[in-house]
Amino acid sequence: MNSSTRSRLYRWDVKASPYLYIAPFFVLFAAFGLFPLGYTAWVSLHDWSLLSDEHTFAGLDNYQRLLGDPYFWNALRNTVSILVLGTVPQLLLALLMAHLLTMRLRGRTFFQMGMLLPNVASVVAVAVIFSQLFGRDFGVINWVLESLGAGRIDWQAGVASSHIAIAVMIIWKWTGYNALIYLAAMQAIPRDMYESATLDGASSIRQLRSITIPMIRPTVIFTVIVSTIYGLQVFAEPQLFAGGGYDTVTGGSSRQFQTLTLYLYEHGFNRGFQFGYASATAWVMFVIIVVIAVLNYLLVRRIRSSS
């Protein structure tokens, strides 16, 4: 091999190698990310059922039926309600816990490991245990409330009570995980900033507001967006909270805690396998998630720039 050939191969290697290294990711993303999205969009434009071999083109009929269905709007309201109740307290608690763990505490490693345990537990196990805790007749929560003279609550029957119960499951499972993310970000803050603030007489809460939160804003934005995406797709918690029967699909006898994913599941697998309608629901969910994630990002960025 002469020198000019070696030189051409070297230049080709320098130019092509970076693309070849990252190509596997994009190939997998195209196969398991973009293709399902495109195929779901195609199915949503058809009257598509697994019980029939004919898939007639329906245009936007599935989307029109979906937007005209009051149960869809009910599921959307329930999803947003559970999202707010489960995400806002979760992130605030995570921030506070991470701040406490930056202080000099005995057994700090034990607490850090303990915070991750709820996240290790299966979602199904968490939902089953909390469903028992919130039981109407034999639940521990009602036993405590009755001991305090507040009376028993039928957590599944009410809209607000069921949303609170499901939100508690989400908070318990994800608070520790987010706290560890915040804690990792806090480790990068120079300690001399806290020492200077302490010398100036700033309290721990003031240090959290004036030093910690401004320094970890990119991490806060990340957790807000990820938590929002998860909250809009919550499925196992409301399904198992219903206990059994058809309520596991409808989110209670009055659909009081049916989320968007349960609504999609109901039409995809419990109403004649209406895959066309379920695909339209999935695409509307996708658009809603993107819009809310973008609004969340813009809102947090606006707060950051204004402060």
Short mmCIF file of C-alpha atoms in Angstrom, two decimals:
data_model
loop_
_atom_site.label_atom_id
_atom_site.label_comp_id
_atom_site.label_asym_id
_atom_site.label_seq_id
_atom_site.Cartn_x
_atom_site.Cartn_y
_atom_site.Cartn_z
CA MET A 1 0.00 0.00 0.00
CA ASN A 2 1.56 3.27 -1.08
CA SER A 3 1.65 6.44 0.97
CA SER A 4 -1.13 8.24 -0.97
CA THR A 5 -3.55 5.34 -0.37
CA ARG A 6 -2.68 5.27 3.32
CA SER A 7 -3.25 9.01 3.47
CA ARG A 8 -6.71 8.72 1.86
CA LEU A 9 -7.68 5.91 4.23
CA TYR A 10 -6.49 7.96 7.17
CA ARG A 11 -8.58 10.98 6.11
CA TRP A 12 -11.61 8.74 5.50
CA ASP A 13 -11.13 7.18 8.92
CA VAL A 14 -10.93 10.57 10.63
CA LYS A 15 -14.10 11.80 8.91
CA ALA A 16 -16.24 8.65 9.07
CA SER A 17 -15.28 7.09 12.40
CA PRO A 18 -17.23 9.51 14.63
CA TYR A 19 -20.42 8.85 12.64
CA LEU A 20 -19.91 5.09 12.81
CA TYR A 21 -19.44 5.26 16.60
CA ILE A 22 -22.76 7.01 17.16
CA ALA A 23 -24.63 5.17 14.39
CA PRO A 24 -25.84 2.24 16.61
CA PHE A 25 -27.78 4.63 18.83
CA PHE A 26 -29.56 6.27 15.90
CA VAL A 27 -30.28 2.91 14.27
CA LEU A 28 -31.88 1.62 17.48
CA PHE A 29 -33.71 4.91 18.01
CA ALA A 30 -35.10 4.75 14.48
CA ALA A 31 -36.18 1.10 14.93
CA PHE A 32 -37.69 1.35 18.43
CA GLY A 33 -38.50 5.07 18.67
CA LEU A 34 -39.35 6.66 15.33
CA PHE A 35 -40.89 3.63 13.61
CA PRO A 36 -43.47 2.95 16.38
CA LEU A 37 -44.38 6.64 16.36
CA GLY A 38 -44.90 6.66 12.60
CA TYR A 39 -46.74 3.34 12.58
CA THR A 40 -49.04 4.45 15.41
CA ALA A 41 -49.85 7.62 13.47
CA TRP A 42 -50.71 5.48 10.42
CA VAL A 43 -52.94 3.15 12.48
CA SER A 44 -54.71 6.13 14.07
CA LEU A 45 -55.95 7.17 10.63
CA HIS A 46 -57.73 3.83 10.11
CA ASP A 47 -60.67 1.96 11.53
CA TRP A 48 -58.27 -0.68 12.86
CA SER A 49 -59.40 -3.61 15.00
CA LEU A 50 -57.64 -6.86 15.77
CA LEU A 51 -60.98 -8.63 15.33
CA SER A 52 -61.16 -7.65 11.68
CA ASP A 53 -58.87 -8.19 8.71
CA GLU A 54 -60.09 -5.03 7.00
CA HIS A 55 -58.55 -1.74 8.04
CA THR A 56 -60.47 0.96 6.22
CA PHE A 57 -59.05 4.46 6.00
CA ALA A 58 -60.93 6.76 8.36
CA GLY A 59 -58.94 9.99 8.10
CA LEU A 60 -59.30 12.11 11.24
CA ASP A 61 -62.53 10.41 12.41
CA ASN A 62 -60.79 8.78 15.39
CA TYR A 63 -59.45 12.16 16.51
CA GLN A 64 -62.89 13.81 16.14
CA ARG A 65 -64.54 11.03 18.16
CA LEU A 66 -61.81 11.31 20.78
CA LEU A 67 -62.08 15.08 21.22
CA GLY A 68 -65.88 14.76 21.42
CA ASP A 69 -65.80 12.09 24.12
CA PRO A 70 -66.47 13.52 27.61
CA TYR A 71 -64.69 10.54 29.16
CA PHE A 72 -61.46 11.62 27.43
CA TRP A 73 -61.67 15.10 28.97
CA ASN A 74 -62.49 13.54 32.33
CA ALA A 75 -59.36 11.35 32.05
CA LEU A 76 -57.28 14.40 31.09
CA ARG A 77 -58.54 16.36 34.12
CA ASN A 78 -57.78 13.40 36.40
CA THR A 79 -54.28 13.04 34.94
CA VAL A 80 -53.44 16.72 35.39
CA SER A 81 -54.85 16.71 38.94
CA ILE A 82 -52.78 13.67 39.95
CA LEU A 83 -49.75 15.16 38.19
CA VAL A 84 -49.92 18.38 40.21
CA LEU A 85 -50.67 16.63 43.52
CA GLY A 86 -47.90 14.08 42.98
CA THR A 87 -45.17 16.18 41.40
CA VAL A 88 -45.07 19.52 43.21
CA PRO A 89 -44.81 18.14 46.79
CA GLN A 90 -42.47 15.42 45.56
CA LEU A 91 -39.90 17.84 44.13
CA LEU A 92 -40.14 20.23 47.09
CA LEU A 93 -39.61 17.37 49.53
CA ALA A 94 -36.72 16.03 47.46
CA LEU A 95 -35.06 19.44 47.49
CA LEU A 96 -35.46 19.76 51.25
CA MET A 97 -34.17 16.23 51.90
CA ALA A 98 -31.14 16.76 49.68
CA HIS A 99 -30.38 20.01 51.49
CA LEU A 100 -30.56 18.27 54.86
CA LEU A 101 -28.18 15.56 53.63
CA THR A 102 -25.55 18.16 52.75
CA MET A 103 -25.29 18.98 56.46
CA ARG A 104 -23.12 17.11 58.91
CA LEU A 105 -25.33 14.24 59.99
CA ARG A 106 -24.54 10.95 61.66
CA GLY A 107 -25.25 7.97 59.41
CA ARG A 108 -25.59 10.13 56.31
CA THR A 109 -24.68 7.22 54.00
CA PHE A 110 -27.43 5.13 55.62
CA PHE A 111 -30.00 7.84 54.90
CA GLN A 112 -28.78 8.21 51.31
CA MET A 113 -29.14 4.48 50.71
CA GLY A 114 -32.50 4.41 52.46
CA MET A 115 -33.89 7.09 50.17
CA LEU A 116 -33.27 4.89 47.15
CA LEU A 117 -35.17 1.89 48.54
CA PRO A 118 -38.68 3.10 47.50
CA ASN A 119 -37.42 3.51 43.96
CA VAL A 120 -36.02 -0.03 43.91
CA ALA A 121 -39.39 -1.46 44.92
CA SER A 122 -41.70 -2.55 42.11
CA VAL A 123 -44.45 -0.14 41.11
CA VAL A 124 -46.95 -2.98 41.48
CA ALA A 125 -45.75 -3.75 45.01
CA VAL A 126 -45.97 -0.07 45.98
CA ALA A 127 -49.48 0.24 44.54
CA VAL A 128 -50.71 -2.93 46.27
CA ILE A 129 -49.30 -1.93 49.67
CA PHE A 130 -50.66 1.61 49.52
CA SER A 131 -54.03 0.34 48.32
CA GLN A 132 -54.17 -1.70 51.53
CA LEU A 133 -53.07 1.29 53.63
CA PHE A 134 -55.84 3.41 52.11
CA GLY A 135 -58.47 0.68 52.49
CA ARG A 136 -61.87 1.92 53.65
CA ASP A 137 -62.60 -0.71 56.33
CA PHE A 138 -59.21 -2.05 57.43
CA GLY A 139 -56.70 0.52 56.17
CA VAL A 140 -54.12 1.96 58.54
CA ILE A 141 -54.75 5.51 57.32
CA ASN A 142 -58.43 5.33 58.24
CA TRP A 143 -57.56 3.73 61.57
CA VAL A 144 -55.30 6.70 62.40
CA LEU A 145 -57.93 9.19 61.23
CA GLU A 146 -60.60 7.49 63.32
CA SER A 147 -58.29 7.49 66.36
CA LEU A 148 -57.91 11.25 65.92
CA GLY A 149 -61.68 11.65 65.67
CA ALA A 150 -61.68 12.60 61.98
CA GLY A 151 -63.76 9.65 60.81
CA ARG A 152 -63.19 7.17 58.01
CA ILE A 153 -62.76 8.14 54.37
CA ASP A 154 -63.71 6.01 51.38
CA TRP A 155 -60.56 6.91 49.48
CA GLN A 156 -61.61 5.19 46.26
CA ALA A 157 -65.08 6.70 46.06
CA GLY A 158 -64.22 10.40 45.93
CA VAL A 159 -62.41 12.30 43.20
CA ALA A 160 -60.16 14.35 45.48
CA SER A 161 -59.53 11.53 47.97
CA SER A 162 -58.58 9.04 45.25
CA HIS A 163 -56.27 11.55 43.59
CA ILE A 164 -54.55 12.24 46.93
CA ALA A 165 -54.08 8.52 47.59
CA ILE A 166 -52.53 7.92 44.14
CA ALA A 167 -50.37 11.03 44.50
CA VAL A 168 -49.02 9.73 47.81
CA MET A 169 -47.88 6.53 46.07
CA ILE A 170 -46.02 8.56 43.44
CA ILE A 171 -44.48 10.86 46.06
CA TRP A 172 -43.28 7.94 48.18
CA LYS A 173 -41.69 6.16 45.23
CA TRP A 174 -39.92 9.06 43.51
CA THR A 175 -39.00 11.59 46.22
CA GLY A 176 -35.82 9.77 47.28
CA TYR A 177 -34.71 9.29 43.68
CA ASN A 178 -35.03 13.00 42.92
CA ALA A 179 -33.38 13.87 46.24
CA LEU A 180 -30.29 11.92 45.23
CA ILE A 181 -30.18 13.76 41.88
CA TYR A 182 -30.38 17.08 43.73
CA LEU A 183 -27.76 15.90 46.22
CA ALA A 184 -25.33 15.05 43.42
CA ALA A 185 -25.80 18.52 41.96
CA MET A 186 -25.33 20.14 45.38
CA GLN A 187 -21.98 18.38 45.85
CA ALA A 188 -20.57 20.55 43.04
CA ILE A 189 -21.39 23.84 44.81
CA PRO A 190 -18.23 25.36 46.33
CA ARG A 191 -18.32 25.01 50.12
CA ASP A 192 -16.78 28.42 50.68
CA MET A 193 -20.06 30.00 49.50
CA TYR A 194 -21.89 28.35 52.41
CA GLU A 195 -19.10 29.28 54.82
CA SER A 196 -19.30 32.93 53.74
CA ALA A 197 -23.09 32.88 54.08
CA THR A 198 -22.80 31.35 57.55
CA LEU A 199 -20.34 34.08 58.61
CA ASP A 200 -22.84 36.65 57.33
CA GLY A 201 -25.51 35.11 59.55
CA ALA A 202 -27.63 33.47 56.81
CA SER A 203 -29.89 30.69 58.10
CA SER A 204 -30.02 27.23 56.53
CA ILE A 205 -33.29 28.01 54.74
CA ARG A 206 -31.86 31.29 53.44
CA GLN A 207 -28.81 29.44 52.13
CA LEU A 208 -31.12 26.98 50.39
CA ARG A 209 -33.08 29.77 48.68
CA SER A 210 -30.17 32.08 47.85
CA ILE A 211 -27.32 29.68 47.09
CA THR A 212 -28.44 26.11 46.56
CA ILE A 213 -31.48 26.53 44.31
CA PRO A 214 -29.89 29.12 41.98
CA MET A 215 -26.78 26.94 41.60
CA ILE A 216 -28.68 23.75 40.70
CA ARG A 217 -31.33 25.25 38.40
CA PRO A 218 -30.41 23.09 35.37
CA THR A 219 -30.92 20.00 37.54
CA VAL A 220 -34.24 21.36 38.81
CA ILE A 221 -35.40 21.92 35.22
CA PHE A 222 -34.40 18.34 34.34
CA THR A 223 -36.33 16.82 37.26
CA VAL A 224 -39.39 18.98 36.56
CA ILE A 225 -39.53 17.84 32.93
CA VAL A 226 -38.90 14.16 33.70
CA SER A 227 -41.42 14.14 36.56
CA THR A 228 -44.00 15.82 34.33
CA ILE A 229 -43.55 13.20 31.61
CA TYR A 230 -43.88 10.37 34.14
CA GLY A 231 -46.88 11.99 35.83
CA LEU A 232 -48.77 12.22 32.52
CA GLN A 233 -48.21 8.51 31.87
CA VAL A 234 -49.13 7.14 35.29
CA PHE A 235 -50.86 3.77 34.84
CA ALA A 236 -50.11 1.02 37.38
CA GLU A 237 -50.98 3.06 40.48
CA PRO A 238 -54.60 3.96 39.50
CA GLN A 239 -55.16 0.55 37.90
CA LEU A 240 -54.20 -1.40 41.02
CA PHE A 241 -55.79 1.14 43.36
CA ALA A 242 -59.19 0.21 41.90
CA GLY A 243 -58.87 -3.26 43.44
CA GLY A 244 -60.37 -5.49 40.74
CA GLY A 245 -63.08 -5.96 38.13
CA TYR A 246 -63.84 -3.53 35.34
CA ASP A 247 -63.03 -0.60 37.66
CA THR A 248 -59.32 -1.35 37.09
CA VAL A 249 -59.81 -0.09 33.53
CA THR A 250 -62.30 2.71 34.11
CA GLY A 251 -60.54 4.09 37.19
CA GLY A 252 -63.41 3.53 39.63
CA SER A 253 -67.15 3.10 39.17
CA SER A 254 -67.57 6.77 38.19
CA ARG A 255 -64.22 7.07 36.40
CA GLN A 256 -63.15 9.29 39.26
CA PHE A 257 -59.45 8.43 38.88
CA GLN A 258 -59.21 7.17 35.30
CA THR A 259 -56.04 8.59 33.74
CA LEU A 260 -55.22 9.00 30.06
CA THR A 261 -53.21 5.78 29.95
CA LEU A 262 -56.11 3.85 31.50
CA TYR A 263 -58.45 5.43 28.95
CA LEU A 264 -56.09 4.31 26.16
CA TYR A 265 -55.87 0.81 27.63
CA GLU A 266 -59.65 0.60 27.92
CA HIS A 267 -60.19 1.28 24.23
CA GLY A 268 -57.17 -0.69 23.04
CA PHE A 269 -57.81 -3.91 24.93
CA ASN A 270 -61.25 -3.88 26.59
CA ARG A 271 -63.55 -2.50 23.91
CA GLY A 272 -63.07 -4.74 20.91
CA PHE A 273 -59.39 -3.99 20.44
CA GLN A 274 -60.00 -0.59 18.83
CA PHE A 275 -56.39 -0.02 17.92
CA GLY A 276 -57.17 2.87 15.57
CA TYR A 277 -58.95 4.82 18.31
CA ALA A 278 -56.32 3.85 20.91
CA SER A 279 -53.55 5.00 18.56
CA ALA A 280 -55.28 8.35 18.14
CA THR A 281 -55.40 8.60 21.94
CA ALA A 282 -51.69 7.80 22.13
CA TRP A 283 -50.83 10.52 19.65
CA VAL A 284 -52.94 13.12 21.44
CA MET A 285 -51.20 12.09 24.68
CA PHE A 286 -47.84 12.50 22.97
CA VAL A 287 -48.72 16.03 21.83
CA ILE A 288 -50.03 16.96 25.30
CA ILE A 289 -46.84 15.68 26.95
CA VAL A 290 -44.63 17.62 24.54
CA VAL A 291 -46.65 20.83 24.99
CA ILE A 292 -46.67 20.61 28.80
CA ALA A 293 -42.95 19.73 28.93
CA VAL A 294 -42.12 22.74 26.73
CA LEU A 295 -44.36 25.03 28.83
CA ASN A 296 -42.68 23.70 31.97
CA TYR A 297 -39.26 24.41 30.53
CA LEU A 298 -40.21 27.94 29.44
CA LEU A 299 -41.83 28.68 32.82
CA VAL A 300 -38.81 27.51 34.82
CA ARG A 301 -36.43 29.37 32.49
CA ARG A 302 -38.50 32.54 32.89
CA ILE A 303 -38.37 32.24 36.68
CA ARG A 304 -34.61 31.74 36.45
CA SER A 305 -34.07 34.81 34.25
CA SER A 306 -36.37 37.02 36.34
CA SER A 307 -34.56 36.16 39.56
#
